[in-house]
């Protein structure tokens, strides 16, 4: 599917030329801000983040600038977000002009919000879960690039957590992956209860990628192909409002974690749920603990 709007400027028959013009305009903006601040190229150079030669290439428009460099330059030049917005506009225009895949923008997003009604998002799927899901749907396993965002918010239907995709063992591994990500991996996940009266979104999955303070795009995920990228501000705002409605209908993050953990525990084999005092193994363990207390005293 084609993107809805926002194609890069320049010769339509030469998208690469349009991309060069876009990055040249961004580089000019960097130079103007640097000179207005009374700084040299060397003043912006740091061994850890950015060398002087890199700044020179950016100002000449000779390089595709990653987000972390745009944020660094914005801070050093006290641009108050305007330079990051200029970068986001450039990134989006060049991406659309070259016909890039929607998932390729994940690397450039500072925040990602996703709603998935029927399965865990691809980037959160274990290998076995993804394989079993593809087999159940009669489709090929989706390859993902993996997001590079600092903020990841996901809303799911309860049925996703309670499904038995691939059997108990596969599902237990998948849920363990989710619990780990929620507890320490930066995942903010909320679950919409199955008994909710009015679901805010009966439609399919969608994603919102924040590229800059005022630049967000929506990605409608398709069962086949890459889906559709939407950049019109009014349409993106509608999806942003819809996502907030979904979060409002979902359980809080802490209760969602409790639900995922509860389902995970219910999938454990019975022998793993036995008390340590049962059977010969329990007696052996208690004897060991008693001997340990004796030797320490």
PDB file of C-alpha atoms in Angstrom:
ATOM      1  CA  UNK A   1       0.000   0.000   0.000  1.00  0.00           C
ATOM      2  CA  UNK A   2       1.062   3.521  -0.604  1.00  0.00           C
ATOM      3  CA  UNK A   3       1.590   6.134   2.054  1.00  0.00           C
ATOM      4  CA  UNK A   4      -1.140   8.710   2.351  1.00  0.00           C
ATOM      5  CA  UNK A   5       0.889  11.913   2.109  1.00  0.00           C
ATOM      6  CA  UNK A   6       4.137  13.749   2.731  1.00  0.00           C
ATOM      7  CA  UNK A   7       6.313  12.691  -0.182  1.00  0.00           C
ATOM      8  CA  UNK A   8       9.709  14.318  -0.474  1.00  0.00           C
ATOM      9  CA  UNK A   9      10.314  17.244  -2.750  1.00  0.00           C
ATOM     10  CA  UNK A  10      12.509  17.280  -5.800  1.00  0.00           C
ATOM     11  CA  UNK A  11      12.318  15.466  -9.102  1.00  0.00           C
ATOM     12  CA  UNK A  12       9.701  12.637  -8.784  1.00  0.00           C
ATOM     13  CA  UNK A  13      11.755  10.569 -11.212  1.00  0.00           C
ATOM     14  CA  UNK A  14      14.859  10.941  -9.061  1.00  0.00           C
ATOM     15  CA  UNK A  15      13.906  10.379  -5.396  1.00  0.00           C
ATOM     16  CA  UNK A  16      17.559  10.177  -4.389  1.00  0.00           C
ATOM     17  CA  UNK A  17      18.090  13.713  -5.647  1.00  0.00           C
ATOM     18  CA  UNK A  18      15.131  14.884  -3.561  1.00  0.00           C
ATOM     19  CA  UNK A  19      16.629  13.199  -0.504  1.00  0.00           C
ATOM     20  CA  UNK A  20      19.917  15.000  -0.986  1.00  0.00           C
ATOM     21  CA  UNK A  21      18.062  18.307  -1.174  1.00  0.00           C
ATOM     22  CA  UNK A  22      16.203  17.498   2.052  1.00  0.00           C
ATOM     23  CA  UNK A  23      19.388  16.712   3.986  1.00  0.00           C
ATOM     24  CA  UNK A  24      21.103  19.776   2.490  1.00  0.00           C
ATOM     25  CA  UNK A  25      18.309  21.956   3.909  1.00  0.00           C
ATOM     26  CA  UNK A  26      18.686  20.275   7.292  1.00  0.00           C
ATOM     27  CA  UNK A  27      22.465  20.812   7.193  1.00  0.00           C
ATOM     28  CA  UNK A  28      21.954  24.476   6.365  1.00  0.00           C
ATOM     29  CA  UNK A  29      19.705  24.812   9.406  1.00  0.00           C
ATOM     30  CA  UNK A  30      22.391  23.239  11.617  1.00  0.00           C
ATOM     31  CA  UNK A  31      25.024  25.656  10.292  1.00  0.00           C
ATOM     32  CA  UNK A  32      22.748  28.673  10.810  1.00  0.00           C
ATOM     33  CA  UNK A  33      22.073  27.682  14.418  1.00  0.00           C
ATOM     34  CA  UNK A  34      25.757  26.977  15.067  1.00  0.00           C
ATOM     35  CA  UNK A  35      26.880  30.332  13.677  1.00  0.00           C
ATOM     36  CA  UNK A  36      24.110  32.172  15.531  1.00  0.00           C
ATOM     37  CA  UNK A  37      25.361  30.568  18.753  1.00  0.00           C
ATOM     38  CA  UNK A  38      28.920  31.670  17.994  1.00  0.00           C
ATOM     39  CA  UNK A  39      30.243  28.109  17.967  1.00  0.00           C
ATOM     40  CA  UNK A  40      32.772  26.467  15.682  1.00  0.00           C
ATOM     41  CA  UNK A  41      32.579  22.961  14.258  1.00  0.00           C
ATOM     42  CA  UNK A  42      35.204  21.974  16.801  1.00  0.00           C
ATOM     43  CA  UNK A  43      33.023  23.232  19.635  1.00  0.00           C
ATOM     44  CA  UNK A  44      30.397  20.613  18.693  1.00  0.00           C
ATOM     45  CA  UNK A  45      32.936  17.805  18.455  1.00  0.00           C
ATOM     46  CA  UNK A  46      33.071  15.160  21.179  1.00  0.00           C
ATOM     47  CA  UNK A  47      34.882  11.835  21.092  1.00  0.00           C
ATOM     48  CA  UNK A  48      31.875  10.002  22.541  1.00  0.00           C
ATOM     49  CA  UNK A  49      29.096  11.429  20.331  1.00  0.00           C
ATOM     50  CA  UNK A  50      30.198  13.414  17.312  1.00  0.00           C
ATOM     51  CA  UNK A  51      33.497  14.212  15.576  1.00  0.00           C
ATOM     52  CA  UNK A  52      34.134  17.481  13.784  1.00  0.00           C
ATOM     53  CA  UNK A  53      34.217  15.761  10.392  1.00  0.00           C
ATOM     54  CA  UNK A  54      30.732  14.404  11.072  1.00  0.00           C
ATOM     55  CA  UNK A  55      29.403  17.893  11.790  1.00  0.00           C
ATOM     56  CA  UNK A  56      30.917  19.089   8.520  1.00  0.00           C
ATOM     57  CA  UNK A  57      29.215  16.289   6.579  1.00  0.00           C
ATOM     58  CA  UNK A  58      25.904  17.071   8.252  1.00  0.00           C
ATOM     59  CA  UNK A  59      26.132  20.744   7.348  1.00  0.00           C
ATOM     60  CA  UNK A  60      26.935  19.846   3.730  1.00  0.00           C
ATOM     61  CA  UNK A  61      23.979  17.460   3.572  1.00  0.00           C
ATOM     62  CA  UNK A  62      26.272  14.506   2.818  1.00  0.00           C
ATOM     63  CA  UNK A  63      24.897  12.132   5.439  1.00  0.00           C
ATOM     64  CA  UNK A  64      21.647  10.618   6.693  1.00  0.00           C
ATOM     65  CA  UNK A  65      21.606  11.865  10.294  1.00  0.00           C
ATOM     66  CA  UNK A  66      20.543   9.427  13.065  1.00  0.00           C
ATOM     67  CA  UNK A  67      18.154  10.582  15.779  1.00  0.00           C
ATOM     68  CA  UNK A  68      20.726  10.631  18.590  1.00  0.00           C
ATOM     69  CA  UNK A  69      22.885  13.140  16.643  1.00  0.00           C
ATOM     70  CA  UNK A  70      19.898  15.368  15.921  1.00  0.00           C
ATOM     71  CA  UNK A  71      19.017  15.354  19.628  1.00  0.00           C
ATOM     72  CA  UNK A  72      22.635  16.070  20.593  1.00  0.00           C
ATOM     73  CA  UNK A  73      22.877  19.024  18.202  1.00  0.00           C
ATOM     74  CA  UNK A  74      19.508  20.335  19.334  1.00  0.00           C
ATOM     75  CA  UNK A  75      20.711  20.376  22.957  1.00  0.00           C
ATOM     76  CA  UNK A  76      24.118  21.913  22.216  1.00  0.00           C
ATOM     77  CA  UNK A  77      22.637  24.595  19.971  1.00  0.00           C
ATOM     78  CA  UNK A  78      19.771  25.301  22.412  1.00  0.00           C
ATOM     79  CA  UNK A  79      17.257  24.829  19.594  1.00  0.00           C
ATOM     80  CA  UNK A  80      14.496  23.822  22.045  1.00  0.00           C
ATOM     81  CA  UNK A  81      13.267  20.969  19.875  1.00  0.00           C
ATOM     82  CA  UNK A  82      13.101  22.903  16.610  1.00  0.00           C
ATOM     83  CA  UNK A  83      16.125  21.105  15.173  1.00  0.00           C
ATOM     84  CA  UNK A  84      14.716  17.691  16.104  1.00  0.00           C
ATOM     85  CA  UNK A  85      11.485  18.678  14.367  1.00  0.00           C
ATOM     86  CA  UNK A  86      13.454  19.725  11.284  1.00  0.00           C
ATOM     87  CA  UNK A  87      15.238  16.368  11.399  1.00  0.00           C
ATOM     88  CA  UNK A  88      11.910  14.496  11.750  1.00  0.00           C
ATOM     89  CA  UNK A  89      10.441  16.329   8.750  1.00  0.00           C
ATOM     90  CA  UNK A  90      13.542  15.513   6.702  1.00  0.00           C
ATOM     91  CA  UNK A  91      13.569  11.879   7.805  1.00  0.00           C
ATOM     92  CA  UNK A  92       9.893  11.386   6.994  1.00  0.00           C
ATOM     93  CA  UNK A  93      10.066  13.101   3.610  1.00  0.00           C
ATOM     94  CA  UNK A  94      13.105  11.102   2.506  1.00  0.00           C
ATOM     95  CA  UNK A  95      11.581   7.867   3.769  1.00  0.00           C
ATOM     96  CA  UNK A  96       8.376   8.435   1.806  1.00  0.00           C
ATOM     97  CA  UNK A  97      10.218   9.627  -1.290  1.00  0.00           C
ATOM     98  CA  UNK A  98      12.286   6.451  -1.488  1.00  0.00           C
ATOM     99  CA  UNK A  99       9.372   4.120  -0.740  1.00  0.00           C
ATOM    100  CA  UNK A 100      10.854   2.789   2.484  1.00  0.00           C
ATOM    101  CA  UNK A 101       9.059   0.124   4.521  1.00  0.00           C
ATOM    102  CA  UNK A 102       7.053   1.445   7.505  1.00  0.00           C
ATOM    103  CA  UNK A 103       8.963  -0.764   9.981  1.00  0.00           C
ATOM    104  CA  UNK A 104      12.233   0.850   8.902  1.00  0.00           C
ATOM    105  CA  UNK A 105      11.130   4.016  10.694  1.00  0.00           C
ATOM    106  CA  UNK A 106      11.310   2.162  14.022  1.00  0.00           C
ATOM    107  CA  UNK A 107      15.013   2.969  14.214  1.00  0.00           C
ATOM    108  CA  UNK A 108      14.212   6.675  13.989  1.00  0.00           C
ATOM    109  CA  UNK A 109      11.327   6.840  16.472  1.00  0.00           C
ATOM    110  CA  UNK A 110      11.849   8.132  19.988  1.00  0.00           C
ATOM    111  CA  UNK A 111       8.559   6.564  21.128  1.00  0.00           C
ATOM    112  CA  UNK A 112       6.323   3.808  19.794  1.00  0.00           C
ATOM    113  CA  UNK A 113       2.691   3.121  20.702  1.00  0.00           C
ATOM    114  CA  UNK A 114       0.964  -0.026  19.440  1.00  0.00           C
ATOM    115  CA  UNK A 115      -2.459  -1.661  19.602  1.00  0.00           C
ATOM    116  CA  UNK A 116      -2.662  -5.354  18.711  1.00  0.00           C
ATOM    117  CA  UNK A 117      -6.029  -7.098  19.099  1.00  0.00           C
ATOM    118  CA  UNK A 118      -5.051 -10.664  18.184  1.00  0.00           C
ATOM    119  CA  UNK A 119      -1.381 -11.333  18.930  1.00  0.00           C
ATOM    120  CA  UNK A 120       1.723  -9.972  20.603  1.00  0.00           C
ATOM    121  CA  UNK A 121       3.579  -7.416  18.435  1.00  0.00           C
ATOM    122  CA  UNK A 122       6.264  -9.021  16.233  1.00  0.00           C
ATOM    123  CA  UNK A 123       9.123  -7.331  18.070  1.00  0.00           C
ATOM    124  CA  UNK A 124       7.944  -8.887  21.359  1.00  0.00           C
ATOM    125  CA  UNK A 125       7.458 -12.391  19.985  1.00  0.00           C
ATOM    126  CA  UNK A 126       9.705 -15.293  20.873  1.00  0.00           C
ATOM    127  CA  UNK A 127      10.967 -17.392  17.958  1.00  0.00           C
ATOM    128  CA  UNK A 128       8.703 -20.353  18.747  1.00  0.00           C
ATOM    129  CA  UNK A 129       5.645 -18.157  19.300  1.00  0.00           C
ATOM    130  CA  UNK A 130       6.189 -16.373  15.976  1.00  0.00           C
ATOM    131  CA  UNK A 131       6.619 -19.698  14.181  1.00  0.00           C
ATOM    132  CA  UNK A 132       3.493 -21.228  15.741  1.00  0.00           C
ATOM    133  CA  UNK A 133       1.459 -18.100  15.026  1.00  0.00           C
ATOM    134  CA  UNK A 134       2.461 -18.121  11.362  1.00  0.00           C
ATOM    135  CA  UNK A 135       1.550 -21.810  11.074  1.00  0.00           C
ATOM    136  CA  UNK A 136      -1.844 -21.239  12.683  1.00  0.00           C
ATOM    137  CA  UNK A 137      -2.602 -18.388  10.306  1.00  0.00           C
ATOM    138  CA  UNK A 138      -1.225 -20.149   7.255  1.00  0.00           C
ATOM    139  CA  UNK A 139       1.189 -17.305   6.552  1.00  0.00           C
ATOM    140  CA  UNK A 140       4.932 -16.850   6.466  1.00  0.00           C
ATOM    141  CA  UNK A 141       6.727 -15.872   9.645  1.00  0.00           C
ATOM    142  CA  UNK A 142       7.179 -12.114   9.750  1.00  0.00           C
ATOM    143  CA  UNK A 143      10.720 -10.813   9.848  1.00  0.00           C
ATOM    144  CA  UNK A 144      11.164  -7.740  12.031  1.00  0.00           C
ATOM    145  CA  UNK A 145      13.888  -5.156  12.244  1.00  0.00           C
ATOM    146  CA  UNK A 146      13.464  -4.666  15.968  1.00  0.00           C
ATOM    147  CA  UNK A 147      12.574  -1.276  17.378  1.00  0.00           C
ATOM    148  CA  UNK A 148      15.175   1.103  18.765  1.00  0.00           C
ATOM    149  CA  UNK A 149      12.817   3.316  20.719  1.00  0.00           C
ATOM    150  CA  UNK A 150      13.352   4.535  24.265  1.00  0.00           C
ATOM    151  CA  UNK A 151       9.600   4.387  25.007  1.00  0.00           C
ATOM    152  CA  UNK A 152       7.404   1.419  24.061  1.00  0.00           C
ATOM    153  CA  UNK A 153       3.702   1.391  24.971  1.00  0.00           C
ATOM    154  CA  UNK A 154       1.481  -1.518  23.924  1.00  0.00           C
ATOM    155  CA  UNK A 155      -2.230  -2.246  24.387  1.00  0.00           C
ATOM    156  CA  UNK A 156      -3.531  -5.801  23.877  1.00  0.00           C
ATOM    157  CA  UNK A 157      -6.821  -7.639  24.209  1.00  0.00           C
ATOM    158  CA  UNK A 158      -6.968 -10.155  27.069  1.00  0.00           C
ATOM    159  CA  UNK A 159      -7.527 -12.950  24.550  1.00  0.00           C
ATOM    160  CA  UNK A 160      -3.926 -12.461  23.333  1.00  0.00           C
ATOM    161  CA  UNK A 161      -2.568 -13.360  26.764  1.00  0.00           C
ATOM    162  CA  UNK A 162      -4.895 -16.321  27.306  1.00  0.00           C
ATOM    163  CA  UNK A 163      -4.411 -17.900  23.877  1.00  0.00           C
ATOM    164  CA  UNK A 164      -2.507 -21.193  23.599  1.00  0.00           C
ATOM    165  CA  UNK A 165      -0.447 -20.403  20.520  1.00  0.00           C
ATOM    166  CA  UNK A 166       1.903 -23.348  19.984  1.00  0.00           C
ATOM    167  CA  UNK A 167       0.854 -25.059  23.222  1.00  0.00           C
ATOM    168  CA  UNK A 168       1.573 -24.421  26.901  1.00  0.00           C
ATOM    169  CA  UNK A 169       5.358 -24.579  26.673  1.00  0.00           C
ATOM    170  CA  UNK A 170       5.607 -22.088  23.801  1.00  0.00           C
ATOM    171  CA  UNK A 171       3.095 -19.772  25.431  1.00  0.00           C
ATOM    172  CA  UNK A 172       4.861 -19.957  28.788  1.00  0.00           C
ATOM    173  CA  UNK A 173       8.131 -18.921  27.142  1.00  0.00           C
ATOM    174  CA  UNK A 174       6.340 -16.061  25.397  1.00  0.00           C
ATOM    175  CA  UNK A 175       4.714 -14.795  28.588  1.00  0.00           C
ATOM    176  CA  UNK A 176       8.012 -15.057  30.456  1.00  0.00           C
ATOM    177  CA  UNK A 177       9.506 -12.812  27.783  1.00  0.00           C
ATOM    178  CA  UNK A 178       6.720 -10.276  28.337  1.00  0.00           C
ATOM    179  CA  UNK A 179       7.017 -10.317  32.130  1.00  0.00           C
ATOM    180  CA  UNK A 180      10.766  -9.771  31.894  1.00  0.00           C
ATOM    181  CA  UNK A 181      10.309  -6.859  29.490  1.00  0.00           C
ATOM    182  CA  UNK A 182       7.662  -5.261  31.692  1.00  0.00           C
ATOM    183  CA  UNK A 183       9.752  -5.563  34.849  1.00  0.00           C
ATOM    184  CA  UNK A 184      13.033  -4.335  33.466  1.00  0.00           C
ATOM    185  CA  UNK A 185      12.984  -3.946  29.703  1.00  0.00           C
ATOM    186  CA  UNK A 186      11.126  -0.656  29.336  1.00  0.00           C
ATOM    187  CA  UNK A 187       7.849  -2.173  28.128  1.00  0.00           C
ATOM    188  CA  UNK A 188       4.658  -0.410  29.213  1.00  0.00           C
ATOM    189  CA  UNK A 189       1.885  -2.916  28.463  1.00  0.00           C
ATOM    190  CA  UNK A 190      -1.824  -2.664  29.243  1.00  0.00           C
ATOM    191  CA  UNK A 191      -4.524  -5.284  28.709  1.00  0.00           C
ATOM    192  CA  UNK A 192      -8.150  -4.658  27.779  1.00  0.00           C
ATOM    193  CA  UNK A 193     -10.354  -7.067  29.783  1.00  0.00           C
ATOM    194  CA  UNK A 194     -12.380  -9.604  27.834  1.00  0.00           C
ATOM    195  CA  UNK A 195     -15.622  -8.567  29.563  1.00  0.00           C
ATOM    196  CA  UNK A 196     -15.414  -4.885  28.613  1.00  0.00           C
ATOM    197  CA  UNK A 197     -18.811  -3.565  27.494  1.00  0.00           C
ATOM    198  CA  UNK A 198     -17.780  -1.213  24.696  1.00  0.00           C
ATOM    199  CA  UNK A 199     -14.422  -1.846  23.069  1.00  0.00           C
ATOM    200  CA  UNK A 200     -12.994   1.436  21.727  1.00  0.00           C
ATOM    201  CA  UNK A 201     -11.431  -0.197  18.657  1.00  0.00           C
ATOM    202  CA  UNK A 202     -12.994  -3.144  16.788  1.00  0.00           C
ATOM    203  CA  UNK A 203     -10.566  -2.559  13.905  1.00  0.00           C
ATOM    204  CA  UNK A 204      -7.180  -4.159  13.274  1.00  0.00           C
ATOM    205  CA  UNK A 205      -3.740  -3.337  14.706  1.00  0.00           C
ATOM    206  CA  UNK A 206      -2.061   0.032  14.316  1.00  0.00           C
ATOM    207  CA  UNK A 207       1.060   1.787  15.531  1.00  0.00           C
ATOM    208  CA  UNK A 208       2.076   5.388  16.255  1.00  0.00           C
ATOM    209  CA  UNK A 209       5.711   6.396  15.751  1.00  0.00           C
ATOM    210  CA  UNK A 210       6.927   9.655  17.286  1.00  0.00           C
ATOM    211  CA  UNK A 211       9.820  11.081  15.281  1.00  0.00           C
ATOM    212  CA  UNK A 212       9.946  14.539  16.870  1.00  0.00           C
ATOM    213  CA  UNK A 213       8.049  16.759  19.330  1.00  0.00           C
ATOM    214  CA  UNK A 214       5.422  17.589  16.685  1.00  0.00           C
ATOM    215  CA  UNK A 215       6.023  14.787  14.168  1.00  0.00           C
ATOM    216  CA  UNK A 216       4.124  11.518  14.590  1.00  0.00           C
ATOM    217  CA  UNK A 217       3.024   9.057  11.907  1.00  0.00           C
ATOM    218  CA  UNK A 218       0.524   6.200  12.052  1.00  0.00           C
ATOM    219  CA  UNK A 219       1.166   2.755  10.635  1.00  0.00           C
ATOM    220  CA  UNK A 220      -1.833   0.574   9.797  1.00  0.00           C
ATOM    221  CA  UNK A 221      -0.671  -3.029   9.903  1.00  0.00           C
ATOM    222  CA  UNK A 222      -1.877  -5.310   7.137  1.00  0.00           C
ATOM    223  CA  UNK A 223      -2.229  -9.121   7.298  1.00  0.00           C
ATOM    224  CA  UNK A 224      -0.282  -9.193   4.034  1.00  0.00           C
ATOM    225  CA  UNK A 225       2.460  -6.787   3.021  1.00  0.00           C
ATOM    226  CA  UNK A 226       3.856  -3.821   4.889  1.00  0.00           C
ATOM    227  CA  UNK A 227       0.598  -1.982   5.524  1.00  0.00           C
ATOM    228  CA  UNK A 228      -0.073   1.728   5.174  1.00  0.00           C
ATOM    229  CA  UNK A 229       1.831   4.699   6.563  1.00  0.00           C
ATOM    230  CA  UNK A 230      -0.298   7.760   7.372  1.00  0.00           C
ATOM    231  CA  UNK A 231       1.292  11.170   7.843  1.00  0.00           C
ATOM    232  CA  UNK A 232      -1.609  13.635   7.502  1.00  0.00           C
ATOM    233  CA  UNK A 233      -1.753  15.475  10.863  1.00  0.00           C
ATOM    234  CA  UNK A 234      -5.540  15.289  11.242  1.00  0.00           C
ATOM    235  CA  UNK A 235      -5.612  11.536  10.604  1.00  0.00           C
ATOM    236  CA  UNK A 236      -2.654  10.926  12.910  1.00  0.00           C
ATOM    237  CA  UNK A 237      -4.402  12.891  15.677  1.00  0.00           C
ATOM    238  CA  UNK A 238      -7.446  10.647  15.300  1.00  0.00           C
ATOM    239  CA  UNK A 239      -5.301   7.569  15.846  1.00  0.00           C
ATOM    240  CA  UNK A 240      -3.551   9.217  18.798  1.00  0.00           C
ATOM    241  CA  UNK A 241      -6.940   9.918  20.398  1.00  0.00           C
ATOM    242  CA  UNK A 242      -8.020   6.341  19.704  1.00  0.00           C
ATOM    243  CA  UNK A 243      -4.912   4.976  21.386  1.00  0.00           C
ATOM    244  CA  UNK A 244      -5.623   7.040  24.499  1.00  0.00           C
ATOM    245  CA  UNK A 245      -9.200   5.690  24.525  1.00  0.00           C
ATOM    246  CA  UNK A 246      -7.751   2.166  24.397  1.00  0.00           C
ATOM    247  CA  UNK A 247      -5.421   2.902  27.302  1.00  0.00           C
ATOM    248  CA  UNK A 248      -8.368   4.290  29.259  1.00  0.00           C
ATOM    249  CA  UNK A 249     -10.360   1.089  28.715  1.00  0.00           C
ATOM    250  CA  UNK A 250      -7.406  -1.147  29.625  1.00  0.00           C
ATOM    251  CA  UNK A 251      -6.194  -2.298  33.026  1.00  0.00           C
ATOM    252  CA  UNK A 252      -3.416  -0.228  34.637  1.00  0.00           C
ATOM    253  CA  UNK A 253       0.115  -1.434  33.943  1.00  0.00           C
ATOM    254  CA  UNK A 254       0.508  -3.027  37.393  1.00  0.00           C
ATOM    255  CA  UNK A 255      -2.748  -4.996  37.075  1.00  0.00           C
ATOM    256  CA  UNK A 256      -1.844  -5.998  33.530  1.00  0.00           C
ATOM    257  CA  UNK A 257       1.468  -7.375  34.821  1.00  0.00           C
ATOM    258  CA  UNK A 258      -0.414  -9.311  37.495  1.00  0.00           C
ATOM    259  CA  UNK A 259      -2.681 -10.821  34.830  1.00  0.00           C
ATOM    260  CA  UNK A 260       0.214 -11.867  32.593  1.00  0.00           C
ATOM    261  CA  UNK A 261       2.029 -13.369  35.598  1.00  0.00           C
ATOM    262  CA  UNK A 262      -1.105 -15.235  36.691  1.00  0.00           C
ATOM    263  CA  UNK A 263      -1.564 -16.807  33.261  1.00  0.00           C
ATOM    264  CA  UNK A 264       2.145 -17.654  33.112  1.00  0.00           C
ATOM    265  CA  UNK A 265       1.986 -19.431  36.477  1.00  0.00           C
ATOM    266  CA  UNK A 266      -1.102 -21.390  35.405  1.00  0.00           C
ATOM    267  CA  UNK A 267       0.830 -22.822  32.462  1.00  0.00           C
ATOM    268  CA  UNK A 268       3.602 -24.338  34.586  1.00  0.00           C
ATOM    269  CA  UNK A 269       3.707 -28.151  34.705  1.00  0.00           C
ATOM    270  CA  UNK A 270       2.104 -29.543  37.867  1.00  0.00           C
ATOM    271  CA  UNK A 271       5.369 -30.954  39.190  1.00  0.00           C
ATOM    272  CA  UNK A 272       6.823 -27.422  39.271  1.00  0.00           C
ATOM    273  CA  UNK A 273       3.949 -26.254  41.467  1.00  0.00           C
ATOM    274  CA  UNK A 274       4.439 -28.895  44.184  1.00  0.00           C
ATOM    275  CA  UNK A 275       5.426 -27.693  47.640  1.00  0.00           C
ATOM    276  CA  UNK A 276       9.057 -28.297  48.632  1.00  0.00           C
ATOM    277  CA  UNK A 277       7.871 -30.342  51.634  1.00  0.00           C
ATOM    278  CA  UNK A 278       6.189 -32.994  49.499  1.00  0.00           C
ATOM    279  CA  UNK A 279       7.873 -36.318  48.729  1.00  0.00           C
ATOM    280  CA  UNK A 280      11.441 -37.502  49.243  1.00  0.00           C
ATOM    281  CA  UNK A 281      12.853 -34.516  47.386  1.00  0.00           C
ATOM    282  CA  UNK A 282      11.254 -32.137  49.895  1.00  0.00           C
ATOM    283  CA  UNK A 283      12.593 -34.124  52.854  1.00  0.00           C
ATOM    284  CA  UNK A 284      16.075 -34.081  51.369  1.00  0.00           C
ATOM    285  CA  UNK A 285      15.924 -30.343  50.882  1.00  0.00           C
ATOM    286  CA  UNK A 286      14.732 -29.755  54.454  1.00  0.00           C
ATOM    287  CA  UNK A 287      17.525 -31.974  55.796  1.00  0.00           C
ATOM    288  CA  UNK A 288      20.084 -29.972  53.847  1.00  0.00           C
ATOM    289  CA  UNK A 289      18.705 -26.717  55.230  1.00  0.00           C
ATOM    290  CA  UNK A 290      18.836 -28.104  58.780  1.00  0.00           C
ATOM    291  CA  UNK A 291      22.461 -29.242  58.405  1.00  0.00           C
ATOM    292  CA  UNK A 292      23.360 -25.815  56.999  1.00  0.00           C
ATOM    293  CA  UNK A 293      21.925 -24.111  60.118  1.00  0.00           C
ATOM    294  CA  UNK A 294      23.835 -26.505  62.390  1.00  0.00           C
ATOM    295  CA  UNK A 295      27.204 -25.948  60.701  1.00  0.00           C
ATOM    296  CA  UNK A 296      26.814 -22.150  60.822  1.00  0.00           C
ATOM    297  CA  UNK A 297      26.139 -22.231  64.565  1.00  0.00           C
TER     298      UNK A 297
END
